Structures are given as C-alpha cells and as structure tokens.
XYZ file of C-alpha atoms in Angstrom:
370
model
C -30.943 -7.770 31.442
C -27.469 -7.572 32.966
C -25.088 -4.677 33.455
C -22.232 -7.008 34.319
C -19.803 -8.198 31.616
C -18.533 -11.780 31.319
C -15.267 -12.779 32.956
C -12.272 -11.423 31.070
C -14.056 -8.291 29.803
C -13.694 -4.785 31.279
C -16.182 -3.604 33.893
C -18.465 -0.684 32.951
C -17.272 1.007 36.130
C -13.872 1.620 34.509
C -15.359 4.026 31.959
C -18.618 5.171 33.570
C -17.544 8.828 33.392
C -17.836 8.773 29.561
C -20.364 5.961 28.936
C -23.237 5.025 31.276
C -23.913 1.318 30.689
C -27.381 -0.063 31.396
C -27.094 -3.475 29.719
C -24.382 -5.933 28.671
C -24.920 -8.812 26.217
C -22.796 -11.520 24.631
C -23.486 -12.221 20.972
C -21.481 -14.096 18.311
C -18.233 -13.770 20.237
C -18.789 -10.053 20.847
C -19.518 -8.258 24.109
C -22.095 -5.493 23.638
C -22.277 -2.613 26.125
C -25.526 -0.659 25.684
C -25.532 2.760 27.246
C -25.567 6.534 26.961
C -22.424 8.437 25.917
C -21.406 11.484 27.955
C -19.043 12.903 25.341
C -18.423 12.891 21.591
C -17.403 9.775 19.665
C -13.663 10.546 19.387
C -13.211 11.381 23.083
C -15.316 8.379 24.052
C -13.223 5.893 22.059
C -10.020 7.540 23.267
C -11.181 7.104 26.864
C -12.437 3.488 26.691
C -9.920 2.007 24.243
C -7.057 1.453 26.761
C -9.355 -0.445 29.136
C -10.619 -2.762 26.414
C -7.156 -3.320 24.919
C -5.845 -4.249 28.384
C -8.396 -7.088 28.430
C -7.593 -8.140 24.866
C -10.489 -6.505 22.992
C -10.938 -4.131 20.084
C -13.811 -1.696 20.624
C -15.935 0.484 18.362
C -19.053 2.617 18.770
C -22.182 1.553 16.862
C -25.955 1.779 16.757
C -28.058 -1.345 17.348
C -31.870 -1.287 17.310
C -31.781 2.471 17.820
C -29.482 2.231 20.829
C -25.867 3.292 21.298
C -23.553 0.372 21.932
C -19.862 -0.281 22.454
C -19.002 -3.393 20.444
C -16.035 -5.302 21.870
C -14.351 -8.072 19.849
C -11.343 -10.191 20.828
C -8.132 -8.627 19.542
C -5.712 -10.826 17.612
C -2.632 -9.325 15.935
C -1.372 -12.677 14.693
C -2.291 -15.180 11.991
C -3.574 -18.611 12.985
C -2.660 -21.653 10.937
C -1.269 -21.766 7.434
C -2.390 -18.729 5.352
C -3.302 -20.793 2.303
C -4.825 -17.893 0.375
C -1.631 -15.885 0.754
C 0.464 -18.887 -0.292
C -1.711 -19.618 -3.338
C -1.589 -15.998 -4.528
C 2.172 -15.874 -3.965
C 2.692 -18.993 -6.100
C 0.303 -17.689 -8.787
C 2.193 -14.386 -8.919
C 5.503 -16.247 -9.048
C 4.269 -18.139 -12.110
C 2.697 -15.017 -13.624
C 5.856 -12.899 -13.335
C 7.995 -15.785 -14.602
C 5.726 -16.172 -17.629
C 5.730 -12.453 -18.423
C 9.444 -12.211 -17.667
C 10.083 -14.744 -20.435
C 9.002 -12.115 -22.955
C 11.453 -9.617 -21.423
C 14.259 -12.116 -21.982
C 12.916 -13.058 -25.435
C 12.437 -16.704 -24.512
C 10.951 -18.354 -27.600
C 9.186 -21.219 -25.832
C 7.817 -20.322 -22.381
C 6.923 -23.983 -21.803
C 10.593 -24.965 -22.014
C 13.215 -24.893 -19.239
C 14.449 -21.647 -20.861
C 11.716 -19.865 -18.931
C 14.003 -20.054 -15.895
C 16.133 -17.378 -17.561
C 13.414 -14.988 -16.387
C 13.931 -15.916 -12.727
C 16.071 -12.791 -11.999
C 13.199 -10.606 -13.251
C 10.708 -12.500 -11.082
C 12.899 -12.216 -7.992
C 13.455 -8.498 -8.628
C 9.753 -7.674 -9.055
C 8.456 -9.826 -6.222
C 11.338 -8.849 -3.962
C 10.606 -5.138 -4.299
C 6.834 -5.535 -3.888
C 7.199 -8.032 -1.052
C 9.637 -5.782 0.819
C 7.189 -2.872 0.551
C 4.366 -4.900 2.096
C 6.683 -6.475 4.657
C 7.503 -2.982 5.891
C 3.811 -2.395 6.603
C 3.424 -5.813 8.218
C 6.411 -5.488 10.541
C 5.325 -2.055 11.773
C 1.749 -3.298 12.235
C 2.993 -6.101 14.460
C 5.333 -3.692 16.283
C 2.372 -1.478 17.192
C 0.135 -4.489 17.953
C -2.242 -3.727 15.083
C -4.014 -6.723 13.566
C -2.674 -7.186 10.017
C -2.608 -9.986 7.483
C 0.373 -11.284 5.575
C 0.741 -9.827 2.046
C -1.742 -10.832 -0.645
C 0.097 -10.799 -3.993
C -1.990 -10.011 -7.072
C -1.082 -11.998 -10.214
C -1.709 -10.337 -13.559
C -0.361 -11.989 -16.748
C 0.519 -8.799 -18.624
C 3.438 -6.337 -18.839
C 4.984 -7.044 -15.398
C 3.055 -10.127 -14.301
C 1.526 -8.553 -11.197
C -0.566 -5.658 -9.969
C 1.316 -5.472 -6.690
C 0.310 -6.744 -3.272
C -1.745 -5.604 -0.290
C -2.070 -6.359 3.392
C -5.344 -6.162 5.289
C -5.470 -4.251 8.574
C -8.262 -4.683 11.090
C -9.107 -2.860 14.272
C -8.191 0.560 15.619
C -4.905 2.406 15.064
C -3.770 3.370 18.587
C -2.163 6.736 17.841
C -0.640 8.960 15.167
C 2.794 7.440 15.775
C 1.465 4.000 14.806
C -0.425 5.367 11.801
C 2.699 7.159 10.610
C 5.078 4.243 11.186
C 2.804 1.753 9.415
C 2.120 4.129 6.539
C 5.705 5.225 5.940
C 7.390 1.836 6.460
C 6.128 0.348 3.183
C 7.352 3.110 0.847
C 10.719 3.417 2.612
C 11.368 -0.340 2.682
C 10.172 -0.749 -0.901
C 12.280 2.169 -2.109
C 15.420 0.775 -0.468
C 14.734 -2.537 -2.215
C 14.099 -0.719 -5.510
C 17.446 1.082 -5.269
C 19.297 -2.181 -4.556
C 17.543 -3.959 -7.436
C 18.268 -1.036 -9.778
C 21.975 -1.115 -8.938
C 22.130 -4.880 -9.520
C 20.212 -4.596 -12.786
C 22.376 -1.770 -14.117
C 25.634 -3.650 -13.572
C 24.260 -6.819 -15.171
C 24.867 -7.182 -18.930
C 22.121 -6.032 -21.334
C 19.936 -8.561 -23.123
C 20.058 -9.143 -26.859
C 16.918 -8.537 -28.913
C 16.552 -11.238 -31.615
C 16.531 -9.933 -35.228
C 13.154 -11.540 -35.897
C 11.657 -9.419 -33.124
C 13.190 -6.182 -34.390
C 12.161 -6.846 -37.991
C 8.691 -8.211 -37.288
C 5.957 -6.128 -39.007
C 3.660 -6.704 -36.011
C 6.224 -5.491 -33.463
C 5.340 -2.546 -31.246
C 7.764 -0.439 -29.250
C 7.063 0.173 -25.574
C 8.965 3.195 -24.283
C 9.529 3.610 -20.558
C 10.425 6.927 -18.994
C 12.895 6.784 -16.117
C 12.289 8.626 -12.846
C 14.908 11.112 -11.599
C 15.997 8.719 -8.846
C 16.763 5.911 -11.313
C 18.538 8.339 -13.643
C 20.695 9.493 -10.722
C 21.630 5.911 -9.823
C 22.613 5.199 -13.440
C 24.699 8.398 -13.560
C 26.566 7.515 -10.361
C 27.308 4.020 -11.667
C 28.178 5.318 -15.139
C 25.769 2.809 -16.694
C 23.353 3.552 -19.578
C 19.584 3.261 -19.374
C 19.275 2.900 -23.150
C 21.391 1.894 -26.126
C 21.688 3.300 -29.639
C 21.859 -0.269 -30.933
C 18.241 -1.573 -31.167
C 19.574 -5.107 -30.680
C 20.557 -4.262 -27.084
C 18.230 -3.570 -24.187
C 18.817 -2.927 -20.495
C 18.725 -5.942 -18.244
C 15.112 -6.653 -17.206
C 16.161 -6.670 -13.544
C 16.305 -2.865 -13.828
C 12.554 -2.942 -14.424
C 12.124 -4.410 -10.955
C 13.590 -1.177 -9.611
C 11.449 0.863 -12.020
C 8.310 -0.888 -10.761
C 9.308 -0.289 -7.151
C 9.824 3.422 -7.745
C 6.575 3.837 -9.660
C 4.650 1.950 -6.955
C 6.306 4.157 -4.328
C 5.082 7.298 -6.078
C 1.531 5.984 -6.532
C 1.298 4.789 -2.932
C 2.515 8.150 -1.644
C -0.303 10.052 -3.338
C -1.667 11.798 -0.206
C -5.305 10.739 -0.140
C -7.535 8.455 1.903
C -6.037 5.164 2.983
C -3.152 5.109 0.552
C 0.238 5.185 2.268
C 0.555 8.869 1.443
C -2.868 9.465 2.961
C -1.758 7.819 6.218
C 1.433 9.864 6.313
C -0.380 13.135 5.545
C -3.087 12.406 8.168
C -0.343 11.737 10.718
C 1.472 14.972 9.863
C -1.401 17.458 9.718
C -4.316 15.759 11.470
C -7.814 16.711 10.365
C -6.378 19.246 7.904
C -5.671 16.264 5.629
C -9.364 16.286 4.742
C -8.979 19.749 3.197
C -5.826 18.883 1.258
C -6.921 15.514 -0.157
C -9.608 16.836 -2.594
C -6.926 18.881 -4.375
C -5.151 15.681 -5.442
C -7.771 14.268 -7.871
C -8.118 17.749 -9.355
C -4.365 17.880 -10.024
C -4.354 14.401 -11.560
C -7.318 15.164 -13.833
C -5.574 18.392 -14.824
C -2.341 16.559 -15.652
C -4.217 13.968 -17.698
C -6.190 16.627 -19.585
C -3.030 18.617 -20.334
C -1.265 15.563 -21.688
C -4.281 14.508 -23.739
C -5.202 17.832 -25.322
C -2.013 19.934 -25.188
C 1.050 17.687 -24.968
C -0.562 15.104 -27.261
C 0.863 11.989 -25.624
C -2.117 9.914 -26.688
C -3.298 6.999 -24.577
C -0.462 7.560 -22.095
C -2.562 10.357 -20.541
C -5.129 7.762 -19.515
C -3.109 6.602 -16.514
C -3.527 9.954 -14.730
C -7.208 10.198 -15.626
C -7.651 6.693 -14.196
C -5.807 7.662 -11.033
C -7.890 10.819 -10.845
C -10.968 8.578 -10.682
C -9.358 6.208 -8.163
C -8.197 8.988 -5.865
C -11.646 10.586 -6.005
C -13.156 7.341 -4.723
C -10.434 6.942 -2.094
C -10.875 10.558 -0.957
C -14.601 10.079 -0.382
C -13.874 6.867 1.556
C -12.062 8.998 4.139
C -8.912 8.583 6.217
C -8.044 6.596 9.322
C -8.616 8.381 12.617
C -6.308 7.040 15.356
C -7.546 6.606 18.903
C -4.992 9.077 20.284
C -4.734 12.003 17.865
C -1.782 13.742 19.526
C 0.730 15.351 17.099
C 3.891 13.601 15.908
C 7.331 14.415 17.264
C 9.770 16.430 15.148
C 11.781 13.377 14.108
C 8.765 11.711 12.531
C 7.716 14.968 10.881
C 11.173 15.220 9.277
C 10.994 11.600 8.095
C 7.540 12.241 6.649
C 8.668 15.278 4.673
C 11.738 13.393 3.414
C 9.530 10.474 2.344
C 7.356 12.747 0.202
C 10.499 14.264 -1.353
C 11.788 10.774 -2.227
C 8.367 9.937 -3.639
C 8.552 13.011 -5.881
C 11.894 11.740 -7.234
C 10.002 8.664 -8.466
C 7.500 10.693 -10.521
C 7.343 10.332 -14.305
C 4.889 12.537 -16.255
C 4.590 9.928 -19.024
C 5.631 6.558 -17.502
C 4.821 4.338 -20.504
C 4.128 4.928 -24.186
C 3.263 2.317 -26.787
C 4.525 3.196 -30.255
C 3.779 1.300 -33.430
C-alpha cells in the first residue's frame, strides 16, 4: 500500500487537516485516496476541491469496499474531436422541423422543393432553442465547468422538436457559477424569442387553402398567447389572429411562442431545471422546502382546469408536469462546492428572470377543437 499519489496529483499533505489519507491507488484513470474524514461531507469537499482543481482533477467523496475514499478524475471542460452525436441530432431535428413546418405553410407535397418554404419556421424554432442552450454552454465554459454541446431532440409532430439539452459533468464551483449557468439559458433564449416574434409579426400572414378550411376531417388547434407576446404585438400594432379564417399569422411567430413557453417551463423552480438552479442559488438550502410546493400547485391547476374550468384534454399538460416536477424534486438540486450567498446584482437578476418567466405563462397553452 502507498500513501503517495502519482506525479501530477495533489499530495495528501495539502488537505490532511480534513482528510487523513492512509492509502492511495490508481484505477481506471482515477486516483483513489482512502482515508478518514475529519469533518462533514460539504466542508470536506469545499476544503479539498481547490487543491484537486489546481492539479486538473474533479473530486468527489464515495464509499468503496466499506471505506471512505476521495475519487479524483481528470477534469476536462472541452470537447475532443468531432461531436458526431450532436451533429446527427442537429441534422435530424433540422429535417424534422422542416417536415413539420411544411404543414404550417400548407405545403401540399413535402417531398417537393416547396418544403423549403418552411425554412423560416425551422430557423426560428432551432434558433431560439439553440440560443437557449448556447447560453448554458457559454457560461459553463466561462466557469470552467465540463459541459457538452447541445443535443437537439427531433420529434416529427406539432413543432418538429422537443427542445435540446446539454450535459454537465463534475462539480459546480460556487453559487455564482450555478446561478450564471442556470439563468443564462432562459435569458438568452428569451431574447431570441423576442427577436423572432418581432420578425414573425412583421412578416405577412400565410393563406389557408380552401380545401383545408372546408375539409370534414379538419381540426382546429388554438394557441393561447403569453402576456409577453401580446405586449410585443401591441407595441408593433400587429394582430395575433384574423377574423378571416383564410389568413393565419406567419409561422415564424410560433418560433417565438415556443421560446417563451420553453422559458416558462424551464424556470419552474424545482430540482435541476433552470429555475431550480436559480432558486438554489438565491435561497440556498431553503430551496428544498419550496420545491415540493411546485408539483402541488401544478396538480391543483390541472385538476381545476379538468373539473371546474372544463378545458378538456388541455388540462393534461399541467398534470403531466406535476408528475415530472415530482420526479425532479425527489432527484434533488445541485450543491455547489462554495455555498456562499450571491451578491445583490445577481439576486436582482434572478428575481427579474422569474418575473419575465411569469410573463410567458399561459393557463391553457393549446386546445384542439373539432
């Protein structure tokens, strides 16, 4: 047995006051420090993390064969090589949104070059979603947190995608980093959604073919508009609907609608959603007491709409999100290494972000009639 680490790894002497190491091993690219902690888990990680990061390692506390061990893995905040999975999903989502967008532009033959008429819709949707995830990615790199490029999720229905995600690995160094990474996505995505909404509102409406309007199998999908989108339309003096059923708003506007709806959903303050990160940064451990109230509110909203307001299947979205947020709540939040409070500027930005998220709320986002 050895108590000496390999070259390029921190010496146990640098953190002996909080962790008494009696053995060091190398295994599968990891450096394992077996020892006895002299303090609780949070204070221990807070004390040893700077030393390991200085040497280029991420560190976590674990149990191996009944012993306490610090597991150190090489830290890498970049992406090596071509991210083929990300590229493939991006292309698939590009095709998926283009295909679905053809129905928004009433393209009769989606296998014809006419499908390119839907390109503005595709660019609007993917631009808003991509900007949201890029905000997270840029802030992750800024704070030297290991994060992947965005993974787009193709879905050939309604909008052609279910959004995108990035994958973060390793420890979050402090509340500032947790806040910046969490808030950057919604703010960047919302700015993009506003820009897309403005562009879409000034573009001419699309014409609904008579055969679509008069088809006996046609169904009407009604979209509510969030207060923020209504305000943009009012400032521009542009309508969000037309009395003539043969006219419909430009589908680019729906790119902004999607961005605003995604912003609201991501800012739900639970677990590892963006809102959960922001709330955890603002109030610390108190976030664990607030989060369980969220699923209760969502179930209550869904039940009210289902049994009192009688909005039919539209209530299902909040019941579904009640289930999802319950799962996310039990999964817990991220605990940064340094849990010192945020400064006043970040607190103000956090409160403003939640207010902007509330302006994207729609009690009944979508209803299918017919």
